[in-house]
Coordinates of C-alpha atoms in Angstrom, one line a residue:
Chain A
M11 CA -21.6 -24.7 -23.3
T12 CA -22.3 -22.7 -26.5
D13 CA -19.8 -21.8 -29.2
I14 CA -20.6 -18.3 -30.4
Q15 CA -19.0 -16.0 -33.0
L16 CA -18.6 -12.5 -31.6
N17 CA -18.4 -9.6 -34.1
Y18 CA -16.8 -6.5 -32.8
H19 CA -17.2 -2.8 -33.8
D20 CA -13.7 -2.7 -35.2
G21 CA -14.6 -5.3 -37.8
T22 CA -12.8 -8.2 -36.1
S23 CA -14.5 -11.3 -34.8
D24 CA -13.8 -14.2 -32.5
N25 CA -15.2 -17.6 -31.6
R26 CA -15.8 -17.9 -27.9
N27 CA -17.3 -20.5 -25.6
V28 CA -20.2 -19.1 -23.5
I29 CA -21.3 -20.9 -20.3
D30 CA -24.3 -19.8 -18.3
E31 CA -22.5 -19.7 -15.0
E32 CA -21.7 -16.6 -12.9
V33 CA -18.5 -16.1 -11.0
P34 CA -18.8 -13.8 -8.0
F35 CA -17.0 -10.4 -7.9
P36 CA -14.0 -10.6 -5.5
E37 CA -15.0 -9.1 -2.1
G38 CA -13.3 -5.8 -1.2
K39 CA -11.4 -5.5 -4.4
L40 CA -11.4 -3.2 -7.4
I41 CA -10.7 -4.4 -10.9
V42 CA -8.4 -1.8 -12.5
S43 CA -7.2 -1.5 -16.1
R44 CA -5.9 1.2 -18.3
T45 CA -6.0 1.5 -22.1
D46 CA -4.5 3.7 -24.7
A47 CA -6.6 6.2 -26.5
K48 CA -7.8 3.5 -28.9
G49 CA -9.0 1.1 -26.2
V50 CA -6.0 -1.2 -26.2
I51 CA -5.2 -2.5 -22.7
T52 CA -1.8 -1.3 -21.4
H53 CA -2.2 -2.1 -17.7
C54 CA -4.3 -4.3 -15.5
N55 CA -4.2 -5.3 -11.8
Q56 CA -4.1 -8.8 -10.3
A57 CA -7.9 -8.7 -9.6
F58 CA -8.5 -8.2 -13.4
V59 CA -6.3 -11.2 -14.2
D60 CA -8.0 -13.4 -11.5
I61 CA -11.6 -12.6 -12.4
S62 CA -11.1 -12.7 -16.2
A63 CA -9.3 -16.1 -16.1
F64 CA -6.9 -14.7 -18.8
S65 CA -3.2 -14.4 -18.0
E66 CA -1.7 -10.9 -17.9
S67 CA 0.2 -11.6 -21.2
E68 CA -3.1 -12.5 -22.8
I69 CA -4.7 -9.2 -21.7
I70 CA -2.0 -6.6 -22.3
G71 CA -2.1 -5.3 -25.9
K72 CA -5.6 -6.6 -26.5
P73 CA -8.6 -4.4 -27.1
H74 CA -11.1 -4.2 -24.2
H75 CA -13.7 -6.1 -26.2
L76 CA -11.8 -9.2 -25.1
L77 CA -14.3 -9.3 -22.2
R78 CA -17.4 -8.5 -24.2
H79 CA -20.3 -10.9 -23.4
P80 CA -22.8 -11.6 -26.2
D81 CA -25.6 -10.6 -23.7
M82 CA -24.4 -7.0 -23.7
P83 CA -26.2 -4.7 -26.2
A84 CA -24.0 -2.7 -28.6
A85 CA -25.8 0.5 -27.5
A86 CA -24.2 0.3 -24.0
F87 CA -20.7 0.4 -25.5
K88 CA -21.7 3.0 -28.0
D89 CA -22.8 5.2 -25.1
L90 CA -19.6 4.4 -23.3
W91 CA -17.3 5.5 -26.1
E92 CA -19.4 8.6 -27.0
T93 CA -19.2 9.7 -23.4
I94 CA -15.5 9.2 -22.7
E95 CA -14.4 10.5 -26.1
S96 CA -16.2 13.8 -25.1
K97 CA -13.8 13.8 -22.1
S98 CA -16.6 12.8 -19.6
K99 CA -16.9 10.1 -17.0
W100 CA -19.0 7.0 -17.9
N101 CA -20.5 4.5 -15.5
G102 CA -22.7 1.5 -16.0
Y103 CA -23.3 -2.1 -15.2
V104 CA -21.6 -4.6 -17.5
K105 CA -21.7 -8.4 -17.9
N106 CA -18.2 -9.6 -18.8
L107 CA -17.1 -12.8 -20.5
R108 CA -14.3 -14.8 -18.9
K109 CA -11.8 -16.8 -20.9
D110 CA -13.5 -20.0 -19.8
G111 CA -16.9 -18.8 -21.0
K112 CA -18.3 -18.0 -17.6
Y113 CA -19.4 -14.5 -16.7
Y114 CA -19.2 -11.9 -14.0
W115 CA -21.1 -8.6 -13.4
V116 CA -19.4 -5.3 -12.6
Y117 CA -20.3 -1.7 -11.9
A118 CA -17.8 0.0 -14.2
V119 CA -16.6 3.6 -14.1
V120 CA -14.4 4.8 -17.0
V121 CA -12.5 8.1 -17.0
P122 CA -10.4 9.7 -19.7
N123 CA -6.8 10.2 -18.7
I124 CA -6.4 13.9 -19.7
R125 CA -2.8 15.3 -19.9
K126 CA -2.2 18.8 -21.0
G127 CA -5.7 18.9 -22.4
K128 CA -5.3 15.8 -24.5
V129 CA -6.9 12.4 -23.9
V130 CA -3.9 9.9 -23.7
G131 CA -5.9 6.9 -22.6
Y132 CA -8.7 5.7 -20.3
A133 CA -8.8 4.3 -16.8
S134 CA -11.5 1.8 -15.9
V135 CA -12.3 0.7 -12.4
R136 CA -15.0 -1.9 -11.7
R137 CA -16.6 -2.6 -8.3
K138 CA -19.1 -5.1 -6.9
P139 CA -22.7 -4.4 -8.1
S140 CA -25.8 -5.1 -6.0
R141 CA -27.9 -8.1 -7.0
T142 CA -30.9 -5.7 -7.4
K143 CA -29.0 -3.7 -10.1
I144 CA -27.8 -6.9 -11.8
D145 CA -31.4 -8.2 -12.0
E146 CA -32.6 -4.9 -13.4
C147 CA -29.8 -4.8 -16.0
T148 CA -30.3 -8.4 -17.0
E149 CA -33.9 -7.6 -18.0
L150 CA -33.0 -4.2 -19.6
Y151 CA -30.2 -5.6 -21.7
K152 CA -32.4 -8.5 -22.9
T153 CA -34.9 -5.9 -24.2
M154 CA -32.2 -3.8 -25.8
L155 CA -30.5 -6.8 -27.4
A156 CA -33.9 -8.0 -28.8
Q157 CA -34.5 -4.5 -30.3
E158 CA -31.0 -4.5 -31.8
N159 CA -31.5 -8.0 -33.3
E160 CA -34.8 -6.8 -35.0
Q161 CA -33.1 -3.9 -36.7
Chain B
M30 CA 13.1 31.9 3.7
T31 CA 11.4 29.3 5.8
Y32 CA 9.3 26.7 3.9
R33 CA 6.2 25.0 5.4
M34 CA 5.6 21.3 5.5
T35 CA 2.5 19.5 6.6
V36 CA 1.1 16.0 6.8
S37 CA -2.4 14.8 6.0
P38 CA -4.4 14.9 9.3
D39 CA -5.3 11.2 8.9
F40 CA -1.8 10.0 10.0
S41 CA -1.6 7.8 13.2
P42 CA -0.9 9.8 16.4
D43 CA 1.8 7.2 17.0
F44 CA 3.9 8.9 14.3
I45 CA 3.6 12.6 15.4
A46 CA 7.2 12.5 16.8
G47 CA 8.3 10.7 13.7
W48 CA 7.2 13.6 11.4
Y49 CA 9.1 16.1 13.6
I50 CA 12.2 13.9 13.3
F51 CA 11.8 13.6 9.6
N52 CA 11.4 17.4 9.3
T53 CA 14.7 17.9 11.1
W54 CA 16.4 15.3 8.9
L55 CA 15.1 16.9 5.8
Q56 CA 16.2 20.4 6.8
N57 CA 19.7 19.1 7.5
Q58 CA 19.9 17.2 4.2
L59 CA 18.6 20.1 2.1
S60 CA 20.2 23.0 4.1
E61 CA 16.8 24.7 4.0
A62 CA 14.7 26.0 6.9
I63 CA 11.4 24.0 7.0
H64 CA 8.7 24.5 9.6
L65 CA 6.4 21.5 10.2
E66 CA 2.8 22.4 10.8
L67 CA 0.4 19.7 11.8
F68 CA -3.3 20.2 11.6
D69 CA -6.1 18.5 13.6
S70 CA -8.7 18.9 10.8
F71 CA -8.8 18.5 7.0
D72 CA -10.6 21.8 6.7
D73 CA -7.9 23.8 8.5
Q74 CA -5.2 22.2 6.4
R75 CA -7.1 22.8 3.1
K76 CA -7.6 26.5 4.0
E77 CA -3.8 26.8 4.2
I78 CA -3.4 24.9 0.9
Q79 CA -5.9 27.2 -0.8
E80 CA -3.9 30.2 0.5
D81 CA -0.7 28.8 -0.9
K82 CA 0.9 28.6 2.5
I83 CA 2.2 25.0 2.1
D84 CA 5.4 24.0 0.3
L85 CA 5.8 20.3 1.2
I86 CA 3.1 17.9 2.0
F87 CA 2.5 14.2 2.7
A88 CA -0.9 14.3 1.1
N89 CA -3.8 11.8 1.0
P90 CA -5.0 10.9 -2.5
Y91 CA -8.0 13.3 -2.3
D92 CA -5.9 16.4 -1.6
A93 CA -3.2 15.2 -4.0
S94 CA -5.7 15.9 -6.8
T95 CA -6.1 19.6 -5.9
L96 CA -2.4 20.0 -5.1
I97 CA -1.2 18.5 -8.4
R98 CA -3.8 19.7 -10.8
D99 CA -4.7 23.1 -9.4
K100 CA -1.7 24.1 -7.3
G101 CA 1.2 22.9 -9.4
F102 CA 2.7 20.4 -6.9
I103 CA 5.0 17.6 -8.0
A104 CA 4.8 14.0 -6.7
V105 CA 8.2 12.6 -5.7
A106 CA 7.6 9.6 -3.5
A107 CA 5.2 7.3 -1.8
P108 CA 5.7 5.1 1.3
S109 CA 6.5 1.5 0.5
G110 CA 3.8 -1.1 1.3
K111 CA 1.4 1.5 2.8
A112 CA -1.5 1.5 0.4
D113 CA -4.6 3.1 1.9
E114 CA -7.2 0.5 2.7
A115 CA -10.5 0.6 4.6
V116 CA -12.1 -1.9 7.0
I117 CA -15.8 -2.1 7.8
C118 CA -16.5 -3.4 11.3
V119 CA -19.5 -4.3 13.4
G120 CA -19.8 -5.0 17.2
T121 CA -18.7 -8.5 18.2
D122 CA -22.3 -9.4 19.2
S123 CA -23.8 -8.0 16.0
D124 CA -26.0 -10.3 13.9
I125 CA -24.5 -8.8 10.7
S126 CA -22.0 -11.2 9.1
C127 CA -21.6 -9.6 5.6
V128 CA -22.4 -6.3 3.9
E129 CA -25.6 -7.8 2.2
D130 CA -27.1 -8.3 5.7
L131 CA -27.3 -4.5 6.1
K132 CA -30.6 -2.7 5.4
E133 CA -31.7 0.8 4.5
N134 CA -31.6 3.3 7.4
C135 CA -28.9 1.4 9.2
N136 CA -26.5 3.5 11.3
V137 CA -23.0 4.0 9.9
S138 CA -20.2 5.7 11.9
M139 CA -17.1 7.1 10.3
A140 CA -14.3 9.5 11.1
D141 CA -13.5 12.7 9.1
D142 CA -11.4 10.8 6.5
P143 CA -12.8 11.3 3.0
E144 CA -10.8 8.6 1.3
V145 CA -11.7 5.9 3.8
N146 CA -15.3 7.0 3.8
T147 CA -15.5 6.9 0.0
I148 CA -14.0 3.3 0.0
G149 CA -16.3 2.4 2.8
M150 CA -19.4 3.6 1.0
I151 CA -18.3 1.7 -2.1
M152 CA -18.1 -1.5 -0.1
L153 CA -21.8 -0.9 1.0
E154 CA -23.0 -0.6 -2.5
P155 CA -23.7 -4.4 -3.0
A156 CA -26.4 -3.9 -0.3
D157 CA -27.9 -1.1 -2.3
L158 CA -26.8 1.4 0.4
N159 CA -25.6 4.9 -0.3
K160 CA -25.3 8.2 1.5
G161 CA -29.0 8.9 0.9
N162 CA -30.4 5.9 2.6
V163 CA -28.2 5.3 5.6
N164 CA -27.8 7.3 8.8
I165 CA -24.3 8.7 9.0
S166 CA -22.5 9.8 12.2
E167 CA -19.2 11.5 11.5
L168 CA -17.1 11.2 14.7
S169 CA -13.8 12.8 15.7
N170 CA -11.6 9.8 15.4
Y171 CA -11.5 6.0 14.9
V172 CA -11.6 5.2 18.7
M173 CA -14.9 7.0 18.8
V174 CA -16.1 5.0 15.8
A175 CA -15.2 1.8 17.7
K176 CA -17.0 3.0 20.8
S177 CA -20.1 3.7 18.8
L178 CA -20.1 0.0 17.7
I179 CA -19.3 -1.3 21.2
N180 CA -22.2 0.9 22.6
Q181 CA -24.5 -0.3 19.8
Q182 CA -25.1 3.3 18.6
S183 CA -24.0 2.2 15.1
D184 CA -24.5 -0.9 13.1
V185 CA -21.3 -0.6 11.1
G186 CA -18.2 1.6 11.3
F187 CA -15.5 2.6 8.7
F188 CA -11.8 2.4 9.7
L189 CA -8.5 3.2 8.0
K190 CA -7.0 -0.3 8.0
E191 CA -3.8 1.0 9.6
S192 CA -5.8 2.6 12.4
Y193 CA -7.8 -0.6 12.9
D194 CA -4.6 -2.6 13.0
N195 CA -3.1 -0.3 15.6
M196 CA -6.1 -0.4 17.9
S197 CA -5.7 -1.9 21.4
K198 CA -6.4 -5.5 21.9
F199 CA -9.2 -4.5 24.3
I200 CA -11.0 -2.5 21.6
K201 CA -10.4 -5.1 18.9
S202 CA -11.9 -7.8 21.1
Q203 CA -15.2 -5.9 21.0
I204 CA -15.4 -5.2 17.2
R205 CA -15.4 -7.5 14.2
P206 CA -14.4 -6.8 10.6
I207 CA -16.9 -7.9 8.0
I208 CA -15.0 -6.7 4.9
A209 CA -11.6 -5.1 4.1
S210 CA -10.7 -3.4 0.9
E211 CA -7.7 -4.7 -1.2
I212 CA -7.3 -1.9 -3.6
S213 CA -3.5 -1.6 -3.5
V214 CA -3.2 1.3 -5.9
I215 CA -4.4 4.2 -3.6
T216 CA -1.7 5.7 -1.5
H217 CA -0.5 8.9 0.3
S218 CA 2.2 10.8 -1.6
F219 CA 5.0 13.2 -0.8
L220 CA 4.5 16.4 -2.9
V221 CA 6.7 19.4 -3.5
G222 CA 5.1 22.8 -4.1
P223 CA 6.0 25.5 -6.7
Q224 CA 8.2 27.5 -4.3
L225 CA 10.6 24.5 -4.1
I226 CA 10.4 23.5 -7.7
N227 CA 14.2 23.9 -8.2
R228 CA 14.8 21.4 -5.4
V229 CA 12.4 18.7 -6.7
D230 CA 15.2 16.5 -8.1
D231 CA 17.2 16.8 -4.9
I232 CA 14.1 15.9 -2.7
R233 CA 13.2 13.0 -5.0
K234 CA 16.8 11.6 -4.8
L235 CA 17.0 12.1 -1.1
L236 CA 13.7 10.3 -0.3
N237 CA 14.3 7.5 -2.6
D238 CA 17.8 6.9 -1.2
M239 CA 16.8 7.6 2.4
H240 CA 17.0 4.0 3.5
N241 CA 20.6 3.9 2.5
L242 CA 21.6 7.3 4.0
E243 CA 23.0 7.9 7.5
K244 CA 20.2 8.0 10.1
G245 CA 17.7 7.4 7.3
P246 CA 16.5 3.9 8.4
G247 CA 15.9 5.2 11.9
V248 CA 13.9 8.2 10.7
L249 CA 11.9 6.0 8.4
A250 CA 11.1 3.6 11.3
S251 CA 9.8 6.5 13.3
L252 CA 7.3 7.2 10.3
G253 CA 6.2 3.5 10.3
F254 CA 7.6 2.3 7.0
E255 CA 10.9 1.0 5.6
H256 CA 11.5 3.1 2.5
W257 CA 10.0 5.5 0.0
V258 CA 9.3 4.4 -3.5
N259 CA 9.7 6.8 -6.4
Q260 CA 6.5 8.4 -7.6
E261 CA 6.6 10.1 -11.0
Q262 CA 4.1 12.7 -11.8
E263 CA 2.3 10.3 -14.2
D264 CA 2.0 7.7 -11.3
A265 CA 0.2 10.4 -9.2
E266 CA -1.9 11.6 -12.2
F267 CA -3.1 8.0 -12.8
M268 CA -3.9 7.6 -9.1
I269 CA -6.0 10.8 -9.2
D270 CA -7.8 9.4 -12.3
L271 CA -8.6 6.3 -10.2
M272 CA -9.8 8.4 -7.3
D273 CA -12.1 10.2 -9.8
T274 CA -13.7 6.8 -10.7
L275 CA -14.5 6.2 -7.1
I276 CA -16.4 9.5 -6.7
T277 CA -19.6 8.6 -8.5

C-alpha cells in the first residue's frame, strides 16, 4: 500500500491509499453516473457504489475526480473536458481508484445533457473493457505520464 | 377525430390481446376514438412515425429518442419492473462458457431488435468483438434465434430477457445463458404525440392511477405488468442520453 497525495485540476488535493490490485468489472452491468455542468456528481447507480467501494452519500455532491487514479495522465481528462464542453461525446479507457486503494478499468462514454440548447450536466456510462485494450492503455498511459512528469 | 396508437414491435406476442384491451379501456376513460395499429416490423412502424401518423405509442428507448427530440412527443409513464435487458445464450452442448471464450468470425444470431442487439454487442466487447469481426445473422424472431443455436448454425444468440424467460421449457432445455445484462435504467415508455398535447395531463394521471381504477388491474395484467410508474420528460431525456452513450 502506498500513501499518495493527489493534486486535482481545481486546485484541491487529497491523500489516498493506492494498492496495486485490480477489481474485476461487474459482469453484464453498466456503471452510470450523472454530474452537473461543473462535474459534481448528482446521481449514481448501485453498480457505481459497489465497484467504487464508496457509499452513495460519499459519492453524491463530490467532483468526479474522486475516482481519479494516479496512473491516469492529466491529458486524458483534459481531452475529456474539452470534448464534452464542446457538446460532443467522449469515449476512452480509464483506470479508476476505489476508496480502498484498489483499482478497476472501465470503457467510459460521456455525453453532455443538452436541454433547450444548453448543457445542464453530463451522463457517464462505463462498461467492461477487453483485456487487450487494458494492456494497450496501461502502456500508453505510462508513456504519457512519464512525459507529463518530465515537463 | 380518431387518434392512432401503436406499440413497439418487440412486444411479446402473448400480449397482443392485452394491447387491444388496453386500447378499449383508454378510449373509454378519455372519451376519445383511438385506433390501435400493430406493426410486424420496426421499419413499417418508423415510416408511419416519420409521416406523423402516430399519436400514442408504447415506444422502445431507441424510437423514444426520435419521437421526443424530433417529433415533440411527451413521456408520461413506464411499466413498473420491466427494464429492457438482454441475455446472450449458446447451445447447451457448446464449449463456450463465457464471453471471453468467443473468437473473431464467430457466428452471432439476433432478431430485429436494435436495443437488444446494441446491449448484446456491448456484452461481446470484452472479447474484442464488434460488428466488423463477427458474422451476424438477423433472424425474424427469438424462436428462430434459439433454433439457430440448437442447430449449431450460430455460436451465440441475443435475446430480450423477457422473451428468453417466456420461451418453452423444451427450447430452454437446449440453450444456455452465458451472460445477462443488469442495466436497469433502460425501459420502454408510453409517449403522447403533439395532436393530443392537451390531454397529456389526463393520460399521465390515468396511467399512473390505473392500478387503482375499475378494471385497471385486470387490463394491466393482460399487458404483463402490475402498474405504470410516472415518467417525467426529464426521465425520458436522461434515458435517451444513456442510450446515446451505448451507440459508440
